[in-house]
PDB file of C-alpha atoms and ligand atoms in Angstrom:
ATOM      1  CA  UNK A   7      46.542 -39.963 -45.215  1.00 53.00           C
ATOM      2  CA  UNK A   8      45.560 -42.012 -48.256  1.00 61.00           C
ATOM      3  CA  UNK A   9      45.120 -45.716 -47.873  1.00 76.00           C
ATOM      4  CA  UNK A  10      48.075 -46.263 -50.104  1.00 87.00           C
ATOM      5  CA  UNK A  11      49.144 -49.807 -48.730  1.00 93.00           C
ATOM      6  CA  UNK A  12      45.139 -51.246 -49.124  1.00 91.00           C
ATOM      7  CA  UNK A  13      45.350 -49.303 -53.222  1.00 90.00           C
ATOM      8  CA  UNK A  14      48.508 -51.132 -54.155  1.00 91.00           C
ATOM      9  CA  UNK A  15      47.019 -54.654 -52.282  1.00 91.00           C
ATOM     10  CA  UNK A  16      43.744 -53.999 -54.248  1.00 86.00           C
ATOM     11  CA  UNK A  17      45.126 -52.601 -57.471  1.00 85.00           C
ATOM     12  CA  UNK A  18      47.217 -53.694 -60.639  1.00 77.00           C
ATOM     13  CA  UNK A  19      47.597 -57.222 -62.762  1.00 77.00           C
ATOM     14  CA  UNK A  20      49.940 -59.017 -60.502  1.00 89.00           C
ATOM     15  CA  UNK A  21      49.320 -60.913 -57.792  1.00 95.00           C
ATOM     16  CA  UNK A  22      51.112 -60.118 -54.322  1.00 97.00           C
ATOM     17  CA  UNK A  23      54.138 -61.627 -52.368  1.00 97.00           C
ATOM     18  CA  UNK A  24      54.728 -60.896 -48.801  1.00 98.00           C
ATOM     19  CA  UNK A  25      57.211 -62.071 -46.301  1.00 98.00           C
ATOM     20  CA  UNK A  26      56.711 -62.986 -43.002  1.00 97.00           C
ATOM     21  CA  UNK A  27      59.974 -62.068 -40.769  1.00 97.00           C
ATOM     22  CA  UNK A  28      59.446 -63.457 -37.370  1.00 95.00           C
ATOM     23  CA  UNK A  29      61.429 -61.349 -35.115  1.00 95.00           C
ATOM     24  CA  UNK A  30      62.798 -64.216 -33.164  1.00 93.00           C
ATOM     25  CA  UNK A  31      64.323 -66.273 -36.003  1.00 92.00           C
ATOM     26  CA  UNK A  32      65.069 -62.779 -37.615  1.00 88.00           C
ATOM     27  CA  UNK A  33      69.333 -64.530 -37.812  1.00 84.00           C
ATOM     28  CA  UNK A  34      67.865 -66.983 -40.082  1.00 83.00           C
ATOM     29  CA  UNK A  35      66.561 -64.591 -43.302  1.00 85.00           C
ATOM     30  CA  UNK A  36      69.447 -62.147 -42.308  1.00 83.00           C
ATOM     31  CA  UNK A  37      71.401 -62.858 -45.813  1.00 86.00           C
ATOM     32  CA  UNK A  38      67.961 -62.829 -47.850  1.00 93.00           C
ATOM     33  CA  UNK A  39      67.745 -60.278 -50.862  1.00 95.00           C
ATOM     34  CA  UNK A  40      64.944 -58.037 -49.575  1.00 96.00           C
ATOM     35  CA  UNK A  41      65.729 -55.576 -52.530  1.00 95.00           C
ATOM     36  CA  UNK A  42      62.970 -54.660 -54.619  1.00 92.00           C
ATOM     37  CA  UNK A  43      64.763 -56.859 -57.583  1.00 94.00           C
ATOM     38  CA  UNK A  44      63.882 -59.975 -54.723  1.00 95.00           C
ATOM     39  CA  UNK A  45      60.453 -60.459 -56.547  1.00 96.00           C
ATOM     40  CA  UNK A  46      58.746 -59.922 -52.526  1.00 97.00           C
ATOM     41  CA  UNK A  47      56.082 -56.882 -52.614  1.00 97.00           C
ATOM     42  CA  UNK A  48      55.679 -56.700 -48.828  1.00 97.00           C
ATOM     43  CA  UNK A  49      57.536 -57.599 -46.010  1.00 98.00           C
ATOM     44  CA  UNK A  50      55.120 -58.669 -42.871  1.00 98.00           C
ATOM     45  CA  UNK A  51      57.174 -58.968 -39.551  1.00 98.00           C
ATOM     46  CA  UNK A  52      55.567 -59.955 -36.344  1.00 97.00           C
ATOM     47  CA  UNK A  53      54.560 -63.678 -33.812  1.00 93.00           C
ATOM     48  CA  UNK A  54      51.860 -65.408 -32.397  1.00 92.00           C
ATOM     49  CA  UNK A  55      54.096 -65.420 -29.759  1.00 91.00           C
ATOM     50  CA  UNK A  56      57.986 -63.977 -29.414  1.00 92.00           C
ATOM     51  CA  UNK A  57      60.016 -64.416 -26.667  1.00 91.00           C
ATOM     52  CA  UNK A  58      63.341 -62.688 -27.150  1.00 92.00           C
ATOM     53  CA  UNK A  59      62.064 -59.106 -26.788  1.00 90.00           C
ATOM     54  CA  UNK A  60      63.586 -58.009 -30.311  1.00 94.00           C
ATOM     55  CA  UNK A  61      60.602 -56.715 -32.193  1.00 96.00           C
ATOM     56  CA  UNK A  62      61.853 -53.596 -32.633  1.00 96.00           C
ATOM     57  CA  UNK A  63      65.462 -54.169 -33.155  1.00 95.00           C
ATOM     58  CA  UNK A  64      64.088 -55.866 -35.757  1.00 96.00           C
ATOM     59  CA  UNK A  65      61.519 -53.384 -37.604  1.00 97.00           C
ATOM     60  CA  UNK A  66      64.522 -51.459 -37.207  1.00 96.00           C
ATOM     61  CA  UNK A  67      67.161 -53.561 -38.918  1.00 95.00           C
ATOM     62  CA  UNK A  68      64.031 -54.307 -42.081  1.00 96.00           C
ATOM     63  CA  UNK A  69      63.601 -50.432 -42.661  1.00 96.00           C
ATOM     64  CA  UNK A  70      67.507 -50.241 -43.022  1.00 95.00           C
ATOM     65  CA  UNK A  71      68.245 -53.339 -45.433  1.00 94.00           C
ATOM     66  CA  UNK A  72      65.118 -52.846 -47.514  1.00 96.00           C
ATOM     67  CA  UNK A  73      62.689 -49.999 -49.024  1.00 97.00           C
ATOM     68  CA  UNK A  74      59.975 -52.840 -48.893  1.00 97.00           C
ATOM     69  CA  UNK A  75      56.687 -51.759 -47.713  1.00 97.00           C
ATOM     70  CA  UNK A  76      57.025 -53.150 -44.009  1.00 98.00           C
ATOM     71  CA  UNK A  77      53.418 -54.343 -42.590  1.00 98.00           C
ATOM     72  CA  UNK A  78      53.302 -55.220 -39.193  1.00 98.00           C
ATOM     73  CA  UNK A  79      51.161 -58.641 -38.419  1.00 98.00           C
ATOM     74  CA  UNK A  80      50.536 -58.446 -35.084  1.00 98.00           C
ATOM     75  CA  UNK A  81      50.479 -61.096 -32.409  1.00 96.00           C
ATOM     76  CA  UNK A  82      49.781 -58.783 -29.793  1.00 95.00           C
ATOM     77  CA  UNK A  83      49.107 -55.204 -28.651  1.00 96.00           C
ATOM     78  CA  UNK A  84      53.197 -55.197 -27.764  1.00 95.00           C
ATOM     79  CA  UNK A  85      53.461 -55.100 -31.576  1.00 97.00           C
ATOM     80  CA  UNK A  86      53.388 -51.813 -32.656  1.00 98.00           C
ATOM     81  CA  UNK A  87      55.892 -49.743 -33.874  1.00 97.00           C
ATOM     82  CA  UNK A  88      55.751 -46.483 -35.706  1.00 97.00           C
ATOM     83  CA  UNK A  89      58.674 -46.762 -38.213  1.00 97.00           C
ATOM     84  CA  UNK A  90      56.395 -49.414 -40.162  1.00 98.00           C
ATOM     85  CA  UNK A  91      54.620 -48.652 -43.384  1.00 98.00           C
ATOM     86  CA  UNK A  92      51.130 -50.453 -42.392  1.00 98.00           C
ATOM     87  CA  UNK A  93      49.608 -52.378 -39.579  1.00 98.00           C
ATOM     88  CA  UNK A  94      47.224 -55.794 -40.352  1.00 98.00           C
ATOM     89  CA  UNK A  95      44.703 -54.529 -37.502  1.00 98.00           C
ATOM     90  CA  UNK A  96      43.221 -58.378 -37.350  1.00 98.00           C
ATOM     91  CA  UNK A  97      39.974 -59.050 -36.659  1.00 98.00           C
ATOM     92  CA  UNK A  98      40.134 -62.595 -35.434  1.00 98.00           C
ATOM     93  CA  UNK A  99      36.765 -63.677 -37.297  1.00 98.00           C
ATOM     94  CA  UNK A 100      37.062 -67.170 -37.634  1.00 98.00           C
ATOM     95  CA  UNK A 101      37.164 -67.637 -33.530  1.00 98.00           C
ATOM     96  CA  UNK A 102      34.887 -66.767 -30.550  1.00 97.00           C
ATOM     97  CA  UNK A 103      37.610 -64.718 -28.366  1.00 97.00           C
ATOM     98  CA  UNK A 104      36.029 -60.965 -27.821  1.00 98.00           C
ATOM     99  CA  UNK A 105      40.261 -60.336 -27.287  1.00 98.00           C
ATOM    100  CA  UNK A 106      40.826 -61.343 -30.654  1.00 98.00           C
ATOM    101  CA  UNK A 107      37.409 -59.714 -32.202  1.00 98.00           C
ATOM    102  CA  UNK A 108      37.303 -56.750 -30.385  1.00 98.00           C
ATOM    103  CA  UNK A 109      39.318 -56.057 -26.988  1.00 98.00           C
ATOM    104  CA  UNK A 110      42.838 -55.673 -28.275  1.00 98.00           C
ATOM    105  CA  UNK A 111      41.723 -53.515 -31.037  1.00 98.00           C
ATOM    106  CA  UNK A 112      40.495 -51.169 -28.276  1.00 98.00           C
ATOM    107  CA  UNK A 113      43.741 -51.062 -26.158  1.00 98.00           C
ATOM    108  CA  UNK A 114      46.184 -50.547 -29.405  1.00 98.00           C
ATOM    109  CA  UNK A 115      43.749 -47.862 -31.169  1.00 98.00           C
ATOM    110  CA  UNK A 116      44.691 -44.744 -28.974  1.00 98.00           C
ATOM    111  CA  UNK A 117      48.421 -45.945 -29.496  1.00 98.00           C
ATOM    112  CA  UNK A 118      48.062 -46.167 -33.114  1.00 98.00           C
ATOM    113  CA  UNK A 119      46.246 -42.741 -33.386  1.00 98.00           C
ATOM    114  CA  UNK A 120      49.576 -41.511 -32.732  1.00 98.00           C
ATOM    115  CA  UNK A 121      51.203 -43.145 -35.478  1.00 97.00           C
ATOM    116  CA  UNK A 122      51.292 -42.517 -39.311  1.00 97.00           C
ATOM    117  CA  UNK A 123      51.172 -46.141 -39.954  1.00 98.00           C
ATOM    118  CA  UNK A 124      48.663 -47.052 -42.409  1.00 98.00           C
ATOM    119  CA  UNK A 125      46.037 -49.015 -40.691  1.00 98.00           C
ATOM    120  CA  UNK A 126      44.345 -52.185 -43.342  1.00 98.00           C
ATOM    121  CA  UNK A 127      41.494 -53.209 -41.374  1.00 98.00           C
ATOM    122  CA  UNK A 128      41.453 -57.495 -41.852  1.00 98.00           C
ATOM    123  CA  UNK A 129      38.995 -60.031 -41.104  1.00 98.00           C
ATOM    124  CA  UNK A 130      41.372 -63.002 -40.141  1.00 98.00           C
ATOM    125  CA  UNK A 131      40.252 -66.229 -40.545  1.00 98.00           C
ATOM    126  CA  UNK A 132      42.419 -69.038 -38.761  1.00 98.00           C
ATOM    127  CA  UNK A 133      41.701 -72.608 -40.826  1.00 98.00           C
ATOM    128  CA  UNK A 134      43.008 -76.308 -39.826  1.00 98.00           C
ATOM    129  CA  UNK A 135      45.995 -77.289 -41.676  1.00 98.00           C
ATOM    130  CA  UNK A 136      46.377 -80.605 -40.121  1.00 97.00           C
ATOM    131  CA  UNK A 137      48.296 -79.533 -36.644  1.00 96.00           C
ATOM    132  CA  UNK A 138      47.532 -77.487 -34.010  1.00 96.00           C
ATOM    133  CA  UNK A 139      49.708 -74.467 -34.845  1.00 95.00           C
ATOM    134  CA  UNK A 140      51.309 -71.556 -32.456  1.00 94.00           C
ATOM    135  CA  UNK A 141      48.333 -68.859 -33.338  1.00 95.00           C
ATOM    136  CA  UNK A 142      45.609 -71.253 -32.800  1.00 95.00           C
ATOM    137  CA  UNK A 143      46.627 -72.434 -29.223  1.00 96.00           C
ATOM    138  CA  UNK A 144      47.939 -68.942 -28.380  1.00 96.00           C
ATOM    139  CA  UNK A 145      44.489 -67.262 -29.786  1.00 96.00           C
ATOM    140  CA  UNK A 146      42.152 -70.175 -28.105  1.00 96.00           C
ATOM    141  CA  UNK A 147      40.321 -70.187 -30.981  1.00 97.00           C
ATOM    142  CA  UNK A 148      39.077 -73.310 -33.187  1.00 97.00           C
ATOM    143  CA  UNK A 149      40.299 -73.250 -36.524  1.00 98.00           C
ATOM    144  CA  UNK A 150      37.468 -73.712 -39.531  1.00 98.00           C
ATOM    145  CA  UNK A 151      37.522 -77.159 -40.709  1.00 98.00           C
ATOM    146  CA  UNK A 152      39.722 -77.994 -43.560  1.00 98.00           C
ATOM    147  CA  UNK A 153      36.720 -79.356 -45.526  1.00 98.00           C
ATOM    148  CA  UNK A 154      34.032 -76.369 -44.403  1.00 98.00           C
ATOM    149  CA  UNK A 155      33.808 -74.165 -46.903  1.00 98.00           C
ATOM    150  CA  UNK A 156      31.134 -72.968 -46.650  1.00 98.00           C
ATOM    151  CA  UNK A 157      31.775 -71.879 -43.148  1.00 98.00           C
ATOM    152  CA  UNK A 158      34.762 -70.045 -44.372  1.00 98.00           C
ATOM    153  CA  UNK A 159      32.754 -68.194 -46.765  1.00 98.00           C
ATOM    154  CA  UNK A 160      30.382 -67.431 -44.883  1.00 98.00           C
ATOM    155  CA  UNK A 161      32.358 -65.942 -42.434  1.00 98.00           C
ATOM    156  CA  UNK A 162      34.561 -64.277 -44.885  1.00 98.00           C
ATOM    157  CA  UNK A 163      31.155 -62.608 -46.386  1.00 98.00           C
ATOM    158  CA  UNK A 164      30.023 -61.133 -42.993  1.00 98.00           C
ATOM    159  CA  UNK A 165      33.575 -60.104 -42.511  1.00 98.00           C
ATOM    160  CA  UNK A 166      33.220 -57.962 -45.666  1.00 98.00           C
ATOM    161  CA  UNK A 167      29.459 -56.544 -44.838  1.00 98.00           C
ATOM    162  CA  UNK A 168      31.373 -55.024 -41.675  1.00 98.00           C
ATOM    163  CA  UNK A 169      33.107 -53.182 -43.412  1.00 98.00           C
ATOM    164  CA  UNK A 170      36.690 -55.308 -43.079  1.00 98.00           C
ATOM    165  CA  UNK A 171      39.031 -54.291 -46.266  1.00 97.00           C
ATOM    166  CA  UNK A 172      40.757 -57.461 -46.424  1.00 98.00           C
ATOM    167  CA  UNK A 173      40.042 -61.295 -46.021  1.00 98.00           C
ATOM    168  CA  UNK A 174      43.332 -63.185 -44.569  1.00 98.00           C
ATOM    169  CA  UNK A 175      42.855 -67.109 -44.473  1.00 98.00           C
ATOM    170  CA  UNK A 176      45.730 -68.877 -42.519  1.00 98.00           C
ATOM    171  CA  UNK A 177      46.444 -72.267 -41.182  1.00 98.00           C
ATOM    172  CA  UNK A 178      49.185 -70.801 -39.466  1.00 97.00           C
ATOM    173  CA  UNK A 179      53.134 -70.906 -39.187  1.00 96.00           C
ATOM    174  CA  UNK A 180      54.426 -74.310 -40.354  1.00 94.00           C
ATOM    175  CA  UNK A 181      50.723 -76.336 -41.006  1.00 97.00           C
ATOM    176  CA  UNK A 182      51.507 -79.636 -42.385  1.00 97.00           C
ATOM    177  CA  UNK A 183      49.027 -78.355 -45.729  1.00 98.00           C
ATOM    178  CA  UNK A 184      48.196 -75.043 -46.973  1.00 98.00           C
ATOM    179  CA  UNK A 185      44.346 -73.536 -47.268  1.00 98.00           C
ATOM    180  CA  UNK A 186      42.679 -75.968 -49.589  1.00 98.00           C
ATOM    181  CA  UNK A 187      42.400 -74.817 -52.959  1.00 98.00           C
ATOM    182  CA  UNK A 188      38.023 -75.174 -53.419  1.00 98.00           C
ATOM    183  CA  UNK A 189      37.553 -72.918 -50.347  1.00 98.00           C
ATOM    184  CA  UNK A 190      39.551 -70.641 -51.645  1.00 98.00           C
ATOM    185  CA  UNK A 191      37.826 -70.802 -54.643  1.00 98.00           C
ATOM    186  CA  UNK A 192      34.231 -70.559 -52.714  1.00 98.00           C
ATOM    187  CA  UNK A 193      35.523 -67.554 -50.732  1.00 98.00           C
ATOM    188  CA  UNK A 194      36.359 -66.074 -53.732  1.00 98.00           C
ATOM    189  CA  UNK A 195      33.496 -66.045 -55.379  1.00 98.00           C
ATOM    190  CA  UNK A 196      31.502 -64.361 -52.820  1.00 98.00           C
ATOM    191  CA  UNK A 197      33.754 -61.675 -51.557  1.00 98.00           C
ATOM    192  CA  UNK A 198      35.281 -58.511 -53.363  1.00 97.00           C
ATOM    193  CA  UNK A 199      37.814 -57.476 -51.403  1.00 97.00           C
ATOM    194  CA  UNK A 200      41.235 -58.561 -51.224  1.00 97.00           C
ATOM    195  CA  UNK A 201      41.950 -62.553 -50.278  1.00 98.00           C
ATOM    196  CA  UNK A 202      45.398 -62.948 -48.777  1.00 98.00           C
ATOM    197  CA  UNK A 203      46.386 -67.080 -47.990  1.00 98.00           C
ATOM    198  CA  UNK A 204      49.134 -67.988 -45.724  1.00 98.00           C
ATOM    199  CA  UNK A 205      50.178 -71.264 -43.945  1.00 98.00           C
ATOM    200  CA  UNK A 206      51.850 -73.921 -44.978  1.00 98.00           C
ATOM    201  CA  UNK A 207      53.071 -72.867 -48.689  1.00 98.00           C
ATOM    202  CA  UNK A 208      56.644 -74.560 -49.516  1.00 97.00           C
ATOM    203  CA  UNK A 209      57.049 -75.010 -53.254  1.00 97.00           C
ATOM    204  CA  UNK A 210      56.182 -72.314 -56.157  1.00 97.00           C
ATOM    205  CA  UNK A 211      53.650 -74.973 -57.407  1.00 97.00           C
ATOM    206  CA  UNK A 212      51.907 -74.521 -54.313  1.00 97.00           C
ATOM    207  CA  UNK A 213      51.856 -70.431 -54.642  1.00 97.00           C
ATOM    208  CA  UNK A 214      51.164 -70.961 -58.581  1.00 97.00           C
ATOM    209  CA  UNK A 215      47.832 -73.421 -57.419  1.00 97.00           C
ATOM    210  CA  UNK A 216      47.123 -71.152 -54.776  1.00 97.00           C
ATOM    211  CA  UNK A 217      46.996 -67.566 -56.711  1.00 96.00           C
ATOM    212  CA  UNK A 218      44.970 -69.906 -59.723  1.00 96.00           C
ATOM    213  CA  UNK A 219      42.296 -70.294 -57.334  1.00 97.00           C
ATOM    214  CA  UNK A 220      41.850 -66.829 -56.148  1.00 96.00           C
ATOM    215  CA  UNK A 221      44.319 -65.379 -53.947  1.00 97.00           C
ATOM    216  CA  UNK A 222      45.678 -61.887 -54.420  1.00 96.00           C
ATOM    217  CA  UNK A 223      48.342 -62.285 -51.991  1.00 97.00           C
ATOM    218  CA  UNK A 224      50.028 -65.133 -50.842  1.00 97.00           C
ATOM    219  CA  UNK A 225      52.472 -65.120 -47.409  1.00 98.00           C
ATOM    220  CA  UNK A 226      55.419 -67.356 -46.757  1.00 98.00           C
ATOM    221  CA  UNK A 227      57.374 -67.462 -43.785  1.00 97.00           C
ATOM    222  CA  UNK A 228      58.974 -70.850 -42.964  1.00 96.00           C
ATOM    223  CA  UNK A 229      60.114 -71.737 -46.234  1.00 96.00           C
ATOM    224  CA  UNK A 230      61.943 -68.506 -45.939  1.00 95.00           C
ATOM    225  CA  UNK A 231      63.832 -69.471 -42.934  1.00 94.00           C
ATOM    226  CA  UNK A 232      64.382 -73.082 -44.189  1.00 95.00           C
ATOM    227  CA  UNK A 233      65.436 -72.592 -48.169  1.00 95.00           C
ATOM    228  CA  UNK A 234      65.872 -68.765 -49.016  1.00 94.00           C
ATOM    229  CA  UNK A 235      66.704 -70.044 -52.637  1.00 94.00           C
ATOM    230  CA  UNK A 236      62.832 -70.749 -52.901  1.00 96.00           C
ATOM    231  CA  UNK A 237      61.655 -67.196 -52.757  1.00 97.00           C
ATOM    232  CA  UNK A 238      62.759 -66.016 -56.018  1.00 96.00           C
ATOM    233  CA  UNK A 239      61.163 -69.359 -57.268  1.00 96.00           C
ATOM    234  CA  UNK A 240      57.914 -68.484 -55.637  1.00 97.00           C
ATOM    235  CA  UNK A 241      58.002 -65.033 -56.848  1.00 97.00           C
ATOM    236  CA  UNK A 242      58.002 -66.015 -60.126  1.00 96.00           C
ATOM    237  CA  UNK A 243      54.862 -68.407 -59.619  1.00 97.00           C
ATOM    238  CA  UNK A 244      53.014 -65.712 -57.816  1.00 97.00           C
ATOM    239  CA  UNK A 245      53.868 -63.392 -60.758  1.00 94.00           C
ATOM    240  CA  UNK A 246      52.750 -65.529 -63.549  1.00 84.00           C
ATOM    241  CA  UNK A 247      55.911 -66.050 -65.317  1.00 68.00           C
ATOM    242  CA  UNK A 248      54.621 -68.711 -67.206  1.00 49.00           C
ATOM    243  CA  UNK A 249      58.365 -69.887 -68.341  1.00 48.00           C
ATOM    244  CA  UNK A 250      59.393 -70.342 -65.020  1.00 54.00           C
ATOM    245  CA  UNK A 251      56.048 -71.856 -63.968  1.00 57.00           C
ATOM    246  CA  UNK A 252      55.940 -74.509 -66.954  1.00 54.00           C
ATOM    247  CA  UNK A 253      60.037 -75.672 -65.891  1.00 56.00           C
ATOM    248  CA  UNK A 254      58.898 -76.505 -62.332  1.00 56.00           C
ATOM    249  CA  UNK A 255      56.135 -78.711 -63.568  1.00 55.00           C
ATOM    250  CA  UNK A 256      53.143 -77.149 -63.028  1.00 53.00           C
TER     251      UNK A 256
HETATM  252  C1  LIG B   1      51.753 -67.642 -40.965  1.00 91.99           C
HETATM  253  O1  LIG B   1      50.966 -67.314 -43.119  1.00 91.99           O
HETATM  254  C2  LIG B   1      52.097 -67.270 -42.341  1.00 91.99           C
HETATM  255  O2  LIG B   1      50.878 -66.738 -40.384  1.00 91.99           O
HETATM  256  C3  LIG B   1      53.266 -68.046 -42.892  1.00 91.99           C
HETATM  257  O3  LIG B   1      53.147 -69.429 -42.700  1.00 91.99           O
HETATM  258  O4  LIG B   1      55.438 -70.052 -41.938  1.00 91.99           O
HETATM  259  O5  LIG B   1      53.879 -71.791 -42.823  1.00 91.99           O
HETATM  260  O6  LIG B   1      54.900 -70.108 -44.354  1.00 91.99           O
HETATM  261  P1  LIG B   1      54.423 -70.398 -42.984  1.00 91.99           P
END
């Protein structure tokens, strides 16, 4: 099959929008437009860590209410479901946890061969965003310093000689601050592929600042779950529309 998720990620003038859905506080983004007219380009769904054992009620309910492209972001090996467009198959790179590098990849590869779901091989980089968040303590990994750069680029530059198709820089589900805006920048500039930055992004001045400084893709979850009415707002910022852009300040 033809990488068609990693094209449309790579491809065309406007920058991306995903989602996040996390399966256990699925109730609260129930009533969100996830219509195509929504302004979101992809929805991700999965946790660091979910407890109520709904994951695929849940995949289920998405590919029912919306013809988004559904990516799966996986917390686990548990996380796998066949009805979804594309998997993030996340190479923890910014830790030291062989799991997280290597070992889970092994276990879910012979489940995924059976699938048709697109895989989008990603070197994921977990960095501090002021708290110590549910994917950092679940992954016992270190995040990259807030003010290391350079060690995210690095890192995001071997991640791309391997052979990884996309960079994904995170401080994680409700950080106090989002990935700061020079190491995007540095990453930027030395990688070719595909940067996606999630964590911590609230306000479409945030998601305007953030796409500005290099990201192709940004992902909100929280704010989702908190103020809906922000998406479309956000939308518009990732998507440049400089009207909207200029009335919220920026
Ligand atoms: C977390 O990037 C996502 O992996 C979304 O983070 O919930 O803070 O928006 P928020």
């Amino acid at each position: 099959m033809s990488p068609l998720l990693i094209d449309s990620i790579s491809h065309g003038p406007r920058k991306k929008l995903a989602l996040l859905v996390d399966p256990d506080k699925y109730k609260s983004i129930r009533n969100v437009d996830l219509s195509e007219k929504s302004g979101i380009d992809y929805i991700f769904v999965g946790g660091s860590l979910l407890s109520k054992g709904n994951f695929s009620k849940c995949v289920d309910e998405l590919k029912k209410s919306s013809k988004l492209p559904l990516i799966i972001f996986p917390g686990n090996i548990d996380q796998i479901d066949p009805r979804a467009d594309g998997l993030l198959f996340l190479s923890l790179i910014s830790g030291r946890n062989a799991e997280n590098l290597i070992g889970k990849h092994v276990m879910a590869a012979p489940i995924l061969k059976k699938t048709s779901i697109e895989i989008l091989p990603t070197g994921y980089m977990l960095i501090d965003g002021g708290k110590i968040t549910t994917a950092a303590y679940i992954s016992n990994t270190i995040p990259i310093p807030a003010d290391k750069a350079d060690i995210a680029s690095c890192t995001a530059m071997a991640g791309e000689m391997l052979g990884l198709k996309l960079i994904y820089m995170d401080t994680g589900s409700g950080a106090l601050s989002h990935v700061p805006l020079n190491m995007i920048k540095e990453v930027k500039k030395n990688i070719s592929i595909p940067l996606i930055i999630g964590g911590g992004i609230r306000t479409p001045e945030d998601a305007y600042s953030i796409c500005s400084a290099g990201a192709d893709m940004i992902v909100i979850g929280t704010i989702g779950e908190e103020a809906p009415e922000v998406i479309g707002q956000i939308a518009k910022a990732v998507h440049y529309e400089q009207t909207t852009v200029k009335n919220t300040g920026i």
